[in-house]
PDB file of C-alpha atoms in Angstrom:
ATOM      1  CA  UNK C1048      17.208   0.149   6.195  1.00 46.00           C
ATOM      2  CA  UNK C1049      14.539  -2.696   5.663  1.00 54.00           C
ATOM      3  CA  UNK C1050      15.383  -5.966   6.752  1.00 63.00           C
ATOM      4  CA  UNK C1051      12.963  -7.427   3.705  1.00 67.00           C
ATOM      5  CA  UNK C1052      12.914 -11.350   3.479  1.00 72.00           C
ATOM      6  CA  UNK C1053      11.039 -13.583   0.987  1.00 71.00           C
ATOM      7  CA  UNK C1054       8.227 -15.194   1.802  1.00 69.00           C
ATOM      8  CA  UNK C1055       6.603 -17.997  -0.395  1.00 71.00           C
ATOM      9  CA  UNK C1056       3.123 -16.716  -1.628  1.00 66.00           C
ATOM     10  CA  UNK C1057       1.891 -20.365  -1.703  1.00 62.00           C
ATOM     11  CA  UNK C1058       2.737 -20.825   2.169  1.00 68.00           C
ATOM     12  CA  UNK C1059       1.244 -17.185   3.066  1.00 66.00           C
ATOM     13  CA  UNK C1060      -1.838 -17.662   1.097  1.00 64.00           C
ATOM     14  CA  UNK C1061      -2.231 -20.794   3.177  1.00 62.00           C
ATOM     15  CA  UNK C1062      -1.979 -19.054   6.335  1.00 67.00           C
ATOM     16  CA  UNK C1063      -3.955 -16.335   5.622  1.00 65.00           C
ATOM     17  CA  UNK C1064      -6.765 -18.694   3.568  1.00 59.00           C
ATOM     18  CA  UNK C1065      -7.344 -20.166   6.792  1.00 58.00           C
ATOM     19  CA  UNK C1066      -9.322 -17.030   7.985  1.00 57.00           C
ATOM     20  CA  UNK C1067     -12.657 -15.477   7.072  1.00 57.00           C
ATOM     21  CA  UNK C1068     -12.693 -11.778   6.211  1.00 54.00           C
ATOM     22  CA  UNK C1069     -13.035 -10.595   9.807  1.00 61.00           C
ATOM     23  CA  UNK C1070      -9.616 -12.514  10.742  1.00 59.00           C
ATOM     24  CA  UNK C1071     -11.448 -15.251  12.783  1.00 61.00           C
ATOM     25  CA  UNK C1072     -10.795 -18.531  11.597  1.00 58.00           C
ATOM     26  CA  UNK C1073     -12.592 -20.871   9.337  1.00 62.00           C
ATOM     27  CA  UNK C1074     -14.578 -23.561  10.051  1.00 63.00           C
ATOM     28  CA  UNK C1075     -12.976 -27.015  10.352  1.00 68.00           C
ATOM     29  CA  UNK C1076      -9.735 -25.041  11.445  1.00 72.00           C
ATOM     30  CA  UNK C1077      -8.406 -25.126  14.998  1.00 83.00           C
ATOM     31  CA  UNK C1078      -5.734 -22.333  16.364  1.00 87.00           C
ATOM     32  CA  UNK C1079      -4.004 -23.650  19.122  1.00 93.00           C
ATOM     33  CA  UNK C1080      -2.268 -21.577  21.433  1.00 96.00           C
ATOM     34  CA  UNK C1081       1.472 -22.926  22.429  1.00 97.00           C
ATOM     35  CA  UNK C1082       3.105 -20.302  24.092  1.00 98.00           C
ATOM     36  CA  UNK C1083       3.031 -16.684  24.929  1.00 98.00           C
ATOM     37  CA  UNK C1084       6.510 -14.804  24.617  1.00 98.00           C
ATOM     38  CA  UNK C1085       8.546 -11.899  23.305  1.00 97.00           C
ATOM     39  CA  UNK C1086      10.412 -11.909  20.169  1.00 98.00           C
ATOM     40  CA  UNK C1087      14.053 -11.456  20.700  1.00 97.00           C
ATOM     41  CA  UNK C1088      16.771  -9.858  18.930  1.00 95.00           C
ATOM     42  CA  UNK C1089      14.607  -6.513  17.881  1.00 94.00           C
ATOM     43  CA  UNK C1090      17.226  -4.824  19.771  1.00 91.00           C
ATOM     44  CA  UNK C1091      19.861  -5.684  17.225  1.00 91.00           C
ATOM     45  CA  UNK C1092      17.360  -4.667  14.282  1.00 94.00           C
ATOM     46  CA  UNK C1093      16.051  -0.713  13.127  1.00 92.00           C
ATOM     47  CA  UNK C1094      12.496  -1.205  13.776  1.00 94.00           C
ATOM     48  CA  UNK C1095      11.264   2.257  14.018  1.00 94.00           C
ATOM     49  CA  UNK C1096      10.249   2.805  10.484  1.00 93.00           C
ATOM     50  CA  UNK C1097       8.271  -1.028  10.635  1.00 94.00           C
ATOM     51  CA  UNK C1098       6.726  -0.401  14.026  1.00 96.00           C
ATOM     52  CA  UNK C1099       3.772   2.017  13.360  1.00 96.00           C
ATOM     53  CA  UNK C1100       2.799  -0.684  11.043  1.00 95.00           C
ATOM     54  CA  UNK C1101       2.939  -3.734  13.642  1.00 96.00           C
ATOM     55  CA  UNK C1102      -0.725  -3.579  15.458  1.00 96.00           C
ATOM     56  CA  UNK C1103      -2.654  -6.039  17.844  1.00 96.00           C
ATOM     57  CA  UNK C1104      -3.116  -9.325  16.342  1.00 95.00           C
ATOM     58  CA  UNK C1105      -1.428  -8.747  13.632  1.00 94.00           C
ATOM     59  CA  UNK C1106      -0.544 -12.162  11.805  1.00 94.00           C
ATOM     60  CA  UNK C1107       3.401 -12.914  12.087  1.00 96.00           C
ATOM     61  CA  UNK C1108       4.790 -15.669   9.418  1.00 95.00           C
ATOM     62  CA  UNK C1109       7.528 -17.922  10.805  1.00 96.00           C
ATOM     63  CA  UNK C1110      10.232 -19.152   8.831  1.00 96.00           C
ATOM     64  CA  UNK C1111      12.540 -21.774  10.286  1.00 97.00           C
ATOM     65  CA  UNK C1112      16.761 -21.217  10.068  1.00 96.00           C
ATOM     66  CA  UNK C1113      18.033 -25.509  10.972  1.00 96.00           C
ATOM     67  CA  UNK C1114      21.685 -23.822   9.516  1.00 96.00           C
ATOM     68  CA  UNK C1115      21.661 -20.926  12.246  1.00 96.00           C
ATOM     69  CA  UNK C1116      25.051 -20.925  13.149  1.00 95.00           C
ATOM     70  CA  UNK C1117      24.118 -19.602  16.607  1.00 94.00           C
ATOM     71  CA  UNK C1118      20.880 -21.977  17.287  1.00 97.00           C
ATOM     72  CA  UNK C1119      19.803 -24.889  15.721  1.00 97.00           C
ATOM     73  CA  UNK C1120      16.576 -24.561  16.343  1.00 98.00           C
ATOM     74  CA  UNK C1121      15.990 -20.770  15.363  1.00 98.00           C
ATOM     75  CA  UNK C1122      12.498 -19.490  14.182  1.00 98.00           C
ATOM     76  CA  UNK C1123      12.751 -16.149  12.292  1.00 97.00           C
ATOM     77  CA  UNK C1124       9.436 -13.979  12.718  1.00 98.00           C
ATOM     78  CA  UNK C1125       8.378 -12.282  10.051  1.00 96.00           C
ATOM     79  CA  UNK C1126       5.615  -9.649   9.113  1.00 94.00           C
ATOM     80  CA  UNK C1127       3.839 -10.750   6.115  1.00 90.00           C
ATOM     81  CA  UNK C1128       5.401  -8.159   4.093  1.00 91.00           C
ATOM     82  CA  UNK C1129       8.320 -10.473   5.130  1.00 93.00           C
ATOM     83  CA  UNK C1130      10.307  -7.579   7.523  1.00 96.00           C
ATOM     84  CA  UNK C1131      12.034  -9.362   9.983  1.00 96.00           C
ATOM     85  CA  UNK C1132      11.209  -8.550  13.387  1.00 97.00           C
ATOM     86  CA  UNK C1133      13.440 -10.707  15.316  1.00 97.00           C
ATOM     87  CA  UNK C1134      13.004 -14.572  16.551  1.00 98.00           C
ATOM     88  CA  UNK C1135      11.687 -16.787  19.259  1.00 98.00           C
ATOM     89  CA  UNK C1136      13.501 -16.779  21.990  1.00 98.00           C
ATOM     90  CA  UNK C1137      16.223 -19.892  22.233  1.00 97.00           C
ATOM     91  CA  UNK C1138      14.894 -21.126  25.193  1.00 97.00           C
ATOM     92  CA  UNK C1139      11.383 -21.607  23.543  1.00 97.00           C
ATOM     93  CA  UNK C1140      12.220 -22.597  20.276  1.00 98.00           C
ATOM     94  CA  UNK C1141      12.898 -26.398  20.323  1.00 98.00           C
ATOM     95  CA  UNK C1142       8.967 -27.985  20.388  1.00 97.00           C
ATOM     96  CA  UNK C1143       7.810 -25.686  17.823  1.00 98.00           C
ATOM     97  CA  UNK C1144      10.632 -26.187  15.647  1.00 98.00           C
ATOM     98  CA  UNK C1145      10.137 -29.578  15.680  1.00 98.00           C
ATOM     99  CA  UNK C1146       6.651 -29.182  14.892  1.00 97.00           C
ATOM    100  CA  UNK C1147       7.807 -27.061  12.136  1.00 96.00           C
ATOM    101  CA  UNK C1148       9.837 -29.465  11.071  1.00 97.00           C
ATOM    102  CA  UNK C1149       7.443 -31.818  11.014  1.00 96.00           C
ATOM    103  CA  UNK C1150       5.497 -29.626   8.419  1.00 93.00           C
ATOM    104  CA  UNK C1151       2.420 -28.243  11.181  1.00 93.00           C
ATOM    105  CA  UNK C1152       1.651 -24.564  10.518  1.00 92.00           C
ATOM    106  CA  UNK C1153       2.956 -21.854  12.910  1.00 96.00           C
ATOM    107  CA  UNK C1154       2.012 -18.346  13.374  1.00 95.00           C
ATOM    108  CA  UNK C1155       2.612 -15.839  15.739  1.00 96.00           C
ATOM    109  CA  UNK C1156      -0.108 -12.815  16.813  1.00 96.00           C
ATOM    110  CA  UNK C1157       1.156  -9.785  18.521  1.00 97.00           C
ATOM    111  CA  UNK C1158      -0.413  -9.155  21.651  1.00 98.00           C
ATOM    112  CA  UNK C1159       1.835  -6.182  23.113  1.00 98.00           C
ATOM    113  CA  UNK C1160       4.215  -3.721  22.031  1.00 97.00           C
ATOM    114  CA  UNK C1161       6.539  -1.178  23.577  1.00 97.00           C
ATOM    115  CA  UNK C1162       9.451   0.992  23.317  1.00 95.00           C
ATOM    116  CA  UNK C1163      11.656   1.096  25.986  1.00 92.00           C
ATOM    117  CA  UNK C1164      14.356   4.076  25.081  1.00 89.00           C
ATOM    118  CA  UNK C1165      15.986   2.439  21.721  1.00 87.00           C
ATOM    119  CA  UNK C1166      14.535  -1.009  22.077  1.00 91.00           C
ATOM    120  CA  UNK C1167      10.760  -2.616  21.055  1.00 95.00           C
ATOM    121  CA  UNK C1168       9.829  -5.467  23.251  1.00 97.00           C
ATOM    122  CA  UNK C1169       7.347  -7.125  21.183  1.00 98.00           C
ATOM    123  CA  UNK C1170       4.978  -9.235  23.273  1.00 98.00           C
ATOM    124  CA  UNK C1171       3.390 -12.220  20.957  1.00 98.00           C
ATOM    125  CA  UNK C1172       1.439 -15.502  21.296  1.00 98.00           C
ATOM    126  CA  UNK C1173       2.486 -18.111  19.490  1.00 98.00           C
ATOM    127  CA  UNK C1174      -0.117 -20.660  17.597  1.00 96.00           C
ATOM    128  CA  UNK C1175      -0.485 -23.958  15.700  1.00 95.00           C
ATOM    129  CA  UNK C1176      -2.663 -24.129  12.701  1.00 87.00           C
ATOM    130  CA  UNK C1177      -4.383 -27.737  12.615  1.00 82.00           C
ATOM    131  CA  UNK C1178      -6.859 -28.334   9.191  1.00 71.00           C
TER     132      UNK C1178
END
């Protein structure tokens, strides 16, 4: 079963219009790295039909959730055919959703993945777009 969220096409052609066609950015852009983490919660999702599709710096979308009932701060990551992979974990979360909130660009890059037994730990680094 596909976890399939919406994403806007105006805020995904934004993110992706800020690279060139080899997926380095743009001039006049700066990526700055913020953290490096896993994403949590893949254990509670079916991600073995998404995962052959997740590769090495692949772009992740972020989408913020302020009414999580379980974390105020939650940041949903996202594939950019909008599959949900999981979220930042809580005790990460606060600065950059504030910075979300505050309307700066977030993306996550995968840097790692693995399956241990029934469970994909996906390693990723986390980034702020500044134009």
């Amino acid at each position: 079963m596909s976890n399939l969220i919406l994403i806007d096409q105006a805020y995904l052609s934004l993110v992706n219009g800020s690279f060139g066609s080899n997926g380095m950015p743009m001039p006049y852009m700066q990526e700055i790295f913020l953290i490096e983490c896993h994403i949590a919660g893949t254990s509670y999702l079916d991600l073995e039909e998404i995962e052959p599709n997740l590769n090495i710096d692949q772009l992740l979308i972020t989408r913020r959730e302020p009414e999580n009932k379980y974390d105020t701060f939650a940041i949903m990551l996202l594939s950019q055919k909008g599959e949900k992979l999981g979220y930042i974990p809580r005790d990460r979360n606060e600065i950059l959703a504030r910075l979300m909130d505050a309307g700066k660009i977030i993306i996550g890059k995968i840097v790692d993945k693995k399956w241990y037994e029934s469970w994909l730990k996906l390693s990723i680094r986390v980034y702020m777009r500044d134009i």
